[in-house]
mmCIF file of N, CA and C in Angstrom:
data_model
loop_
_atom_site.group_PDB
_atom_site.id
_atom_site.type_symbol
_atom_site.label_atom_id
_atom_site.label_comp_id
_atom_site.label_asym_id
_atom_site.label_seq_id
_atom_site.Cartn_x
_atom_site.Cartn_y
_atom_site.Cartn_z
ATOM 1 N N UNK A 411 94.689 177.108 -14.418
ATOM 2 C CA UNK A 411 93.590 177.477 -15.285
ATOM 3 C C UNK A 411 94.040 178.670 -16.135
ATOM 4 N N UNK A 412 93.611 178.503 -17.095
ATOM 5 C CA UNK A 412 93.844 180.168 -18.368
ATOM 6 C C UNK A 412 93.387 180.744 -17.924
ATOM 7 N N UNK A 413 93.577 182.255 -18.114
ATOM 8 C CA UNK A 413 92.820 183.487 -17.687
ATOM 9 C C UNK A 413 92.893 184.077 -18.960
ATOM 10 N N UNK A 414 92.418 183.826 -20.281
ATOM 11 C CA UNK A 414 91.993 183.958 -21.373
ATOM 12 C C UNK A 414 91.352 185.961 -21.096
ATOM 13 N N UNK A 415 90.357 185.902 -20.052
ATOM 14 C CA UNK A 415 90.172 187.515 -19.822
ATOM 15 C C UNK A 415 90.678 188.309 -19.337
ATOM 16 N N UNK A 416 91.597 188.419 -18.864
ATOM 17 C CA UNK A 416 92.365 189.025 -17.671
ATOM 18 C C UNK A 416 92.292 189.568 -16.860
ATOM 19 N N UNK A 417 91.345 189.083 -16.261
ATOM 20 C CA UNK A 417 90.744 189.686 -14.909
ATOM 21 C C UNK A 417 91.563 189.342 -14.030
ATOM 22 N N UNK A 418 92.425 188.383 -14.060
ATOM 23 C CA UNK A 418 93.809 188.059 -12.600
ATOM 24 C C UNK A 418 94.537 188.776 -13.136
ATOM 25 N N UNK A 419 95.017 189.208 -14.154
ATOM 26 C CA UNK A 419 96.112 190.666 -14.545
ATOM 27 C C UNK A 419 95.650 191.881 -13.802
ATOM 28 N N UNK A 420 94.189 192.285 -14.628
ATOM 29 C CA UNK A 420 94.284 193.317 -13.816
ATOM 30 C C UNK A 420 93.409 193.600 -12.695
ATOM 31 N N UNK A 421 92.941 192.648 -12.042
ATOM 32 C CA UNK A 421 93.234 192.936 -10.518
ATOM 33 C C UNK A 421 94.591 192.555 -9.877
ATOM 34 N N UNK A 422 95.524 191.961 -10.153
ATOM 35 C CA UNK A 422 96.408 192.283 -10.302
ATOM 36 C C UNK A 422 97.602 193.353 -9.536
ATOM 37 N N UNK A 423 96.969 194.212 -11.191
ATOM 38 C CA UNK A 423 97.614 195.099 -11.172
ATOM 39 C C UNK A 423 97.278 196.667 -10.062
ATOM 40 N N UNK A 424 95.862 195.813 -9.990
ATOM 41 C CA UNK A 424 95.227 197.358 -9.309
ATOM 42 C C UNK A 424 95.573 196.772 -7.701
ATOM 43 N N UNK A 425 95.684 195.407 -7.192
ATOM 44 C CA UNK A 425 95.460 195.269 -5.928
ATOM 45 C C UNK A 425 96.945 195.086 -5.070
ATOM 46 N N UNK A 426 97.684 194.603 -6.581
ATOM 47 C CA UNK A 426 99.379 194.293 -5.676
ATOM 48 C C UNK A 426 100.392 195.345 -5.155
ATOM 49 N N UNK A 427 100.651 196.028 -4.148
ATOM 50 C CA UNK A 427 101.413 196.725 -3.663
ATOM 51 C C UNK A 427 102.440 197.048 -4.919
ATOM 52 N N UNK A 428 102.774 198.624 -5.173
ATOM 53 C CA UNK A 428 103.596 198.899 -5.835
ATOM 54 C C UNK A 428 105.175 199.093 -5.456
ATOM 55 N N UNK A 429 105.430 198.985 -4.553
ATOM 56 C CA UNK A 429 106.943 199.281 -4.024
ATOM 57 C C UNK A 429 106.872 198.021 -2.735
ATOM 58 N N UNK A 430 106.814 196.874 -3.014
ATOM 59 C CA UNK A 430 107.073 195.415 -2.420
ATOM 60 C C UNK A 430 106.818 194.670 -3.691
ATOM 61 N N UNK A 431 108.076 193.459 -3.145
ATOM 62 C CA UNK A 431 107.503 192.545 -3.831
ATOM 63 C C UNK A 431 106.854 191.394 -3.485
ATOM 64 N N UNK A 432 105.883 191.329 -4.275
ATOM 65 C CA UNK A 432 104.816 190.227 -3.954
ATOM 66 C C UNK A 432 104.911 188.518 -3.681
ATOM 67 N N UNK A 433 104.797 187.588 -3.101
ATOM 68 C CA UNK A 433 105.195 186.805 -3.122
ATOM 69 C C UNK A 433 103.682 185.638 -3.907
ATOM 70 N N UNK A 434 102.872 186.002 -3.466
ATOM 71 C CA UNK A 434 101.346 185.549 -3.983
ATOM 72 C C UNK A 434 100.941 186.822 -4.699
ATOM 73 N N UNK A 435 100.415 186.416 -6.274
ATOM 74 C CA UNK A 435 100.102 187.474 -6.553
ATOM 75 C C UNK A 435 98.139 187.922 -5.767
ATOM 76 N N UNK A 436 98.142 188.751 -5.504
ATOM 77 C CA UNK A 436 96.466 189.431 -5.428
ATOM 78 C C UNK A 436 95.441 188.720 -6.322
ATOM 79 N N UNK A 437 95.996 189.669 -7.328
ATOM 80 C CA UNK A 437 94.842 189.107 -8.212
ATOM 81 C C UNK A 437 94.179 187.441 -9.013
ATOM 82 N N UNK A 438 95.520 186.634 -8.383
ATOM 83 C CA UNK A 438 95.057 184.989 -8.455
ATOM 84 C C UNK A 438 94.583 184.626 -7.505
ATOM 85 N N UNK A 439 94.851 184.999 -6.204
ATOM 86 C CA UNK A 439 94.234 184.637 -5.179
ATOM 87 C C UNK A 439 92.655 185.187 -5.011
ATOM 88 N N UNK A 440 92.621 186.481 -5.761
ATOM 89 C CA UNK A 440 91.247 187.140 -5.730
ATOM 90 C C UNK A 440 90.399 186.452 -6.831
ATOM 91 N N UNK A 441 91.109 185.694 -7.349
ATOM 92 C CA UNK A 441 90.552 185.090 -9.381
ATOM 93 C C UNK A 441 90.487 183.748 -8.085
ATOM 94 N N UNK A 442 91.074 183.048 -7.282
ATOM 95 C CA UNK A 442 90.822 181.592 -6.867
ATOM 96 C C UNK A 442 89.739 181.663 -5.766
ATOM 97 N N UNK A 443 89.456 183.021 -4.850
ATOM 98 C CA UNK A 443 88.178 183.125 -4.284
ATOM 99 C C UNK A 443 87.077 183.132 -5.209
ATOM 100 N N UNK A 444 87.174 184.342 -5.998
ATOM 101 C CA UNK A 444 85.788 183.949 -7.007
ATOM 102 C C UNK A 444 85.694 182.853 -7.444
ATOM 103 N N UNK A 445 86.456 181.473 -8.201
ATOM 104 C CA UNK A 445 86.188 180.536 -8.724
ATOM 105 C C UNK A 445 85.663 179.517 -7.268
ATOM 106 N N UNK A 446 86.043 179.539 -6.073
ATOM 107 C CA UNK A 446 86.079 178.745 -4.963
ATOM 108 C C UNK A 446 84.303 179.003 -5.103
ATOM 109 N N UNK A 447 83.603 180.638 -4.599
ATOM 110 C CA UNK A 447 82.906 180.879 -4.400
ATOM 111 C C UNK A 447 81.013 180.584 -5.935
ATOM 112 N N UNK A 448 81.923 180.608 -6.838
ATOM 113 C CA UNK A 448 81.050 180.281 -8.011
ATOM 114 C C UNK A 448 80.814 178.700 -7.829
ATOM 115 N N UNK A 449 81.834 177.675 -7.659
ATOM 116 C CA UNK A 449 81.503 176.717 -7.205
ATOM 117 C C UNK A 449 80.777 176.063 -6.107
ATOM 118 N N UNK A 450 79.938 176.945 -5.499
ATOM 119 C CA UNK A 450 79.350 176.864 -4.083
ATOM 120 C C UNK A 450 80.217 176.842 -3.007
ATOM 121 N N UNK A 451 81.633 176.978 -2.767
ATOM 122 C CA UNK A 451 82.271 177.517 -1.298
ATOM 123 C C UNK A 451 81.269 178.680 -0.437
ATOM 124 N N UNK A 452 81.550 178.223 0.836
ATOM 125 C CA UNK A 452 81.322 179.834 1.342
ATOM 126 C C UNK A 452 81.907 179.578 2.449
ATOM 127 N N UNK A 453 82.780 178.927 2.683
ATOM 128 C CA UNK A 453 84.470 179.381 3.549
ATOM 129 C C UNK A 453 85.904 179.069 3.233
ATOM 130 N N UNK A 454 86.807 179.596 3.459
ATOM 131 C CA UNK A 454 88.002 179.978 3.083
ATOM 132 C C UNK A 454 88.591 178.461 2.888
ATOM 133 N N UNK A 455 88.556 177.671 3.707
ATOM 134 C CA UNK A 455 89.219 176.390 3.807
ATOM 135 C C UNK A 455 88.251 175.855 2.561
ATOM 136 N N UNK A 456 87.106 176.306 1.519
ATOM 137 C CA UNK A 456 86.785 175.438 0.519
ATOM 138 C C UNK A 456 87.890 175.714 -0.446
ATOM 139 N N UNK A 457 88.523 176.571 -0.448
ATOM 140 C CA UNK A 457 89.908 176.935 -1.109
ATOM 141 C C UNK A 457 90.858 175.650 -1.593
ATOM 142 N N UNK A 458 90.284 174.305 -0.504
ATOM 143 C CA UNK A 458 90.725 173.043 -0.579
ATOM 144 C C UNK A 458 90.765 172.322 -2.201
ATOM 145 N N UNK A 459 89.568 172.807 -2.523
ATOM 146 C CA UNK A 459 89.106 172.010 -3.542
ATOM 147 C C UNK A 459 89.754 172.536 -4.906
ATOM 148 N N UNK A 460 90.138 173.450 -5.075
ATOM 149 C CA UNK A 460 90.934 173.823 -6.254
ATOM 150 C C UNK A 460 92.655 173.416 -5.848
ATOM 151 N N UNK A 461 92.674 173.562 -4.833
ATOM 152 C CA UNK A 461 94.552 173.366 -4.020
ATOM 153 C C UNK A 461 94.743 171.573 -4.976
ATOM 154 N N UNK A 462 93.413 170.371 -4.489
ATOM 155 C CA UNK A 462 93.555 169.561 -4.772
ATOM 156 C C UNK A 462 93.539 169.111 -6.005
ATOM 157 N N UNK A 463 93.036 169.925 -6.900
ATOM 158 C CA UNK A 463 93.347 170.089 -8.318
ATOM 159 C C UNK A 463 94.030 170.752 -8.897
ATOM 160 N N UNK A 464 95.493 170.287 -8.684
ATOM 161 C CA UNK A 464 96.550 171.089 -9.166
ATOM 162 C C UNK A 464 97.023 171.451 -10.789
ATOM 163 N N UNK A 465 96.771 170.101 -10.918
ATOM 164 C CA UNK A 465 96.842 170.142 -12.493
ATOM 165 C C UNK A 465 95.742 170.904 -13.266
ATOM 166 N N UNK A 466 94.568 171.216 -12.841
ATOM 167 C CA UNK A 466 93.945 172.135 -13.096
ATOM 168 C C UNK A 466 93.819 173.619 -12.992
ATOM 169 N N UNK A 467 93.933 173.865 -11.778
ATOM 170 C CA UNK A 467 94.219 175.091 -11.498
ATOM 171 C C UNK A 467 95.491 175.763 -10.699
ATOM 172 N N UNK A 468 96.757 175.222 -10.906
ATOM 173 C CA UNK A 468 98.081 175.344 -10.677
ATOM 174 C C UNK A 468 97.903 175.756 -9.242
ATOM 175 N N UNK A 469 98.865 176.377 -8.739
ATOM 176 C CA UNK A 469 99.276 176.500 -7.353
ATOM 177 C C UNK A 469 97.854 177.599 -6.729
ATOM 178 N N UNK A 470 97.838 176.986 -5.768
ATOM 179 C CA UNK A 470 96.421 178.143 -4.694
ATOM 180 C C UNK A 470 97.042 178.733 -3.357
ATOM 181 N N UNK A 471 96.985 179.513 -3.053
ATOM 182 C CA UNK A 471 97.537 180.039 -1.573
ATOM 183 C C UNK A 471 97.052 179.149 -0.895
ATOM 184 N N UNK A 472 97.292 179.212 0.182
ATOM 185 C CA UNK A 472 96.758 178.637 1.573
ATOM 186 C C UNK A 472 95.426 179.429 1.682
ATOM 187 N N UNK A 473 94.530 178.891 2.955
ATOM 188 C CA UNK A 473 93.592 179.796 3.384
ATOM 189 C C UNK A 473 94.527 181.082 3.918
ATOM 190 N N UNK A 474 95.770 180.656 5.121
ATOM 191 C CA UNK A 474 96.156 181.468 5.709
ATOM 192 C C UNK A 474 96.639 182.786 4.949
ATOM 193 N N UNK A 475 97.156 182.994 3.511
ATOM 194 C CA UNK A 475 97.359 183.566 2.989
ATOM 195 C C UNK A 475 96.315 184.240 2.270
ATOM 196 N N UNK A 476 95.584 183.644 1.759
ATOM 197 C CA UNK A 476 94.091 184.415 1.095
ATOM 198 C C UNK A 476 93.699 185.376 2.448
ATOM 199 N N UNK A 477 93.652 184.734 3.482
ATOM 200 C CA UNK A 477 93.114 186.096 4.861
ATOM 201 C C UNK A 477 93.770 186.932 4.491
ATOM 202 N N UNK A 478 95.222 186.710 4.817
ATOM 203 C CA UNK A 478 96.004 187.856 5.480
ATOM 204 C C UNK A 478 95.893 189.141 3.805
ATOM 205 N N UNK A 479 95.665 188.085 2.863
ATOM 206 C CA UNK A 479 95.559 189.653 1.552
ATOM 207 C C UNK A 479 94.051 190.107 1.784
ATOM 208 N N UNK A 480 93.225 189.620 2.269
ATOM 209 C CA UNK A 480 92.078 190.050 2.082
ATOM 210 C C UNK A 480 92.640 191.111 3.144
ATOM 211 N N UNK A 481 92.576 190.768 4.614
ATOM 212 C CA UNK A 481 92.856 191.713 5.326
ATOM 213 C C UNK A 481 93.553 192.962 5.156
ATOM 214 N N UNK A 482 94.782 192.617 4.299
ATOM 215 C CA UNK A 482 95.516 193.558 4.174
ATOM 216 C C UNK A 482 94.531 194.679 3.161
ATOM 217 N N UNK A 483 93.851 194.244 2.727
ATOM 218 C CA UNK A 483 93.405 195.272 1.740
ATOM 219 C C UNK A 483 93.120 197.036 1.893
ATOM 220 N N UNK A 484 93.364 197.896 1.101
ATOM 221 C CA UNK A 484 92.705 199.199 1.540
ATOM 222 C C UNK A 484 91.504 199.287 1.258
ATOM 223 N N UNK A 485 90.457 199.362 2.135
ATOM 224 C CA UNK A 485 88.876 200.035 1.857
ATOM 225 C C UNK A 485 88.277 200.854 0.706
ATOM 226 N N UNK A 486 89.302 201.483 0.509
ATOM 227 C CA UNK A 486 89.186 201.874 -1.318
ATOM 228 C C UNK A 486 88.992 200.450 -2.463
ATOM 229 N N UNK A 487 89.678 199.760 -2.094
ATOM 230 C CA UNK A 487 88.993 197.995 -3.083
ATOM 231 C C UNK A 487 88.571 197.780 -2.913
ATOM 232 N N UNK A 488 87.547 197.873 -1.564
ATOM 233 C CA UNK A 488 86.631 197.192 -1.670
ATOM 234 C C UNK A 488 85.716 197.770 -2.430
ATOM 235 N N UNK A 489 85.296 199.151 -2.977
ATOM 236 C CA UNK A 489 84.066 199.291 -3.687
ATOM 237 C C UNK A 489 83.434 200.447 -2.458
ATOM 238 N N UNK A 490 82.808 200.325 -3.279
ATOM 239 C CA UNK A 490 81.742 201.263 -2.401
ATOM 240 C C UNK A 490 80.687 200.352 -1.360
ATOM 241 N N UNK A 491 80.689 200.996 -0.217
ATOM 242 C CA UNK A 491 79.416 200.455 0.694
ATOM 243 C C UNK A 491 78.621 200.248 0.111
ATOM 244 N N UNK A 492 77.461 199.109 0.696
ATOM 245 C CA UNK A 492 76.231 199.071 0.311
ATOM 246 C C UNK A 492 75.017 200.456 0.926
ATOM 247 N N UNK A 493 75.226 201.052 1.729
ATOM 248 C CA UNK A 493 74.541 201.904 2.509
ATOM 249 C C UNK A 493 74.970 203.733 1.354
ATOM 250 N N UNK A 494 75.538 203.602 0.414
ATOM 251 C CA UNK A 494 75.830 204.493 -0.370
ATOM 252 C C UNK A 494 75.684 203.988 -2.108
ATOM 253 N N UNK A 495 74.717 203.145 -2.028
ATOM 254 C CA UNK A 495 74.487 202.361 -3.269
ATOM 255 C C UNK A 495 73.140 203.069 -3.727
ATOM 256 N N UNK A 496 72.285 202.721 -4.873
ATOM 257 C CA UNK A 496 70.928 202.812 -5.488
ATOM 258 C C UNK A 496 70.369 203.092 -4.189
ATOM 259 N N UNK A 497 69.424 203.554 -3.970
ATOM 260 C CA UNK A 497 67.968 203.425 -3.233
ATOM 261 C C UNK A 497 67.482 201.865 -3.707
ATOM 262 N N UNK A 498 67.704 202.002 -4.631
ATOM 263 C CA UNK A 498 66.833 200.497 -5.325
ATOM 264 C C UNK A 498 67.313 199.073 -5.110
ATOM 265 N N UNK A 499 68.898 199.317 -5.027
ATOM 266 C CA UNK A 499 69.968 198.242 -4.444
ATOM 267 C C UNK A 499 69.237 197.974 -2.808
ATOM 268 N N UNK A 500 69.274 199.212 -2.474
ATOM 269 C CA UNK A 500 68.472 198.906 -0.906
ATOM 270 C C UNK A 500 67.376 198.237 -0.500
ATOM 271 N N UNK A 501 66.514 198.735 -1.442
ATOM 272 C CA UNK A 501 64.939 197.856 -1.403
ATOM 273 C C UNK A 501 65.026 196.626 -1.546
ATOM 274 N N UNK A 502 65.889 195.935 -2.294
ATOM 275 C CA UNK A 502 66.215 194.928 -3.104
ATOM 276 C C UNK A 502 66.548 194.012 -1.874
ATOM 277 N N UNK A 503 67.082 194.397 -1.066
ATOM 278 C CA UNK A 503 68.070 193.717 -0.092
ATOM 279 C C UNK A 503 67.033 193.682 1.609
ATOM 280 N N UNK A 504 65.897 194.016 1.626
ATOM 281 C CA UNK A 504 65.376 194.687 2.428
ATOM 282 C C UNK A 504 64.126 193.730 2.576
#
């Protein structure tokens, strides 16, 4: 798939280890969860459904590999907690 915006660049750039080299980049695998998840996925093995459309959306990690980067991640990417968000974010959710 194009990434016409570059949102798989630069997450990317912000999520791929700077002194290793990468073998999956981050930020496609983080660009192939969001597309998995916009399509109604809501587990890792729906990851299937883009893998099987290759010609569409070129090569996909494995599930096993999407874990292990999620896991690997530092807590600084993820964002901020929800428990340190709006008051209003809270109500919202409540």
């Amino acid at each position: 798939m194009d990434d016409r915006s570059g949102l798989t660049d630069r997450l990317g750039n912000n999520l791929n280890p700077k002194d290793t080299l990468v073998l999956h980049d981050r930020g496609r695998i983080m660009t192939d969860l969001a597309v998995t998840i916009a399509d109604g996925g809501r587990f890792m093995s729906d990851l299937a459904v883009l893998r099987d459309q290759g010609e569409l959306f070129g090569s996909v990690a494995s599930d096993t590999t999407a874990w292990r980067m999620l896991n690997g991640l530092p807590l600084s990417a993820c964002g901020t907690p929800p428990s340190r968000r709006s008051p209003g974010w809270l109500r919202r959710t409540k």
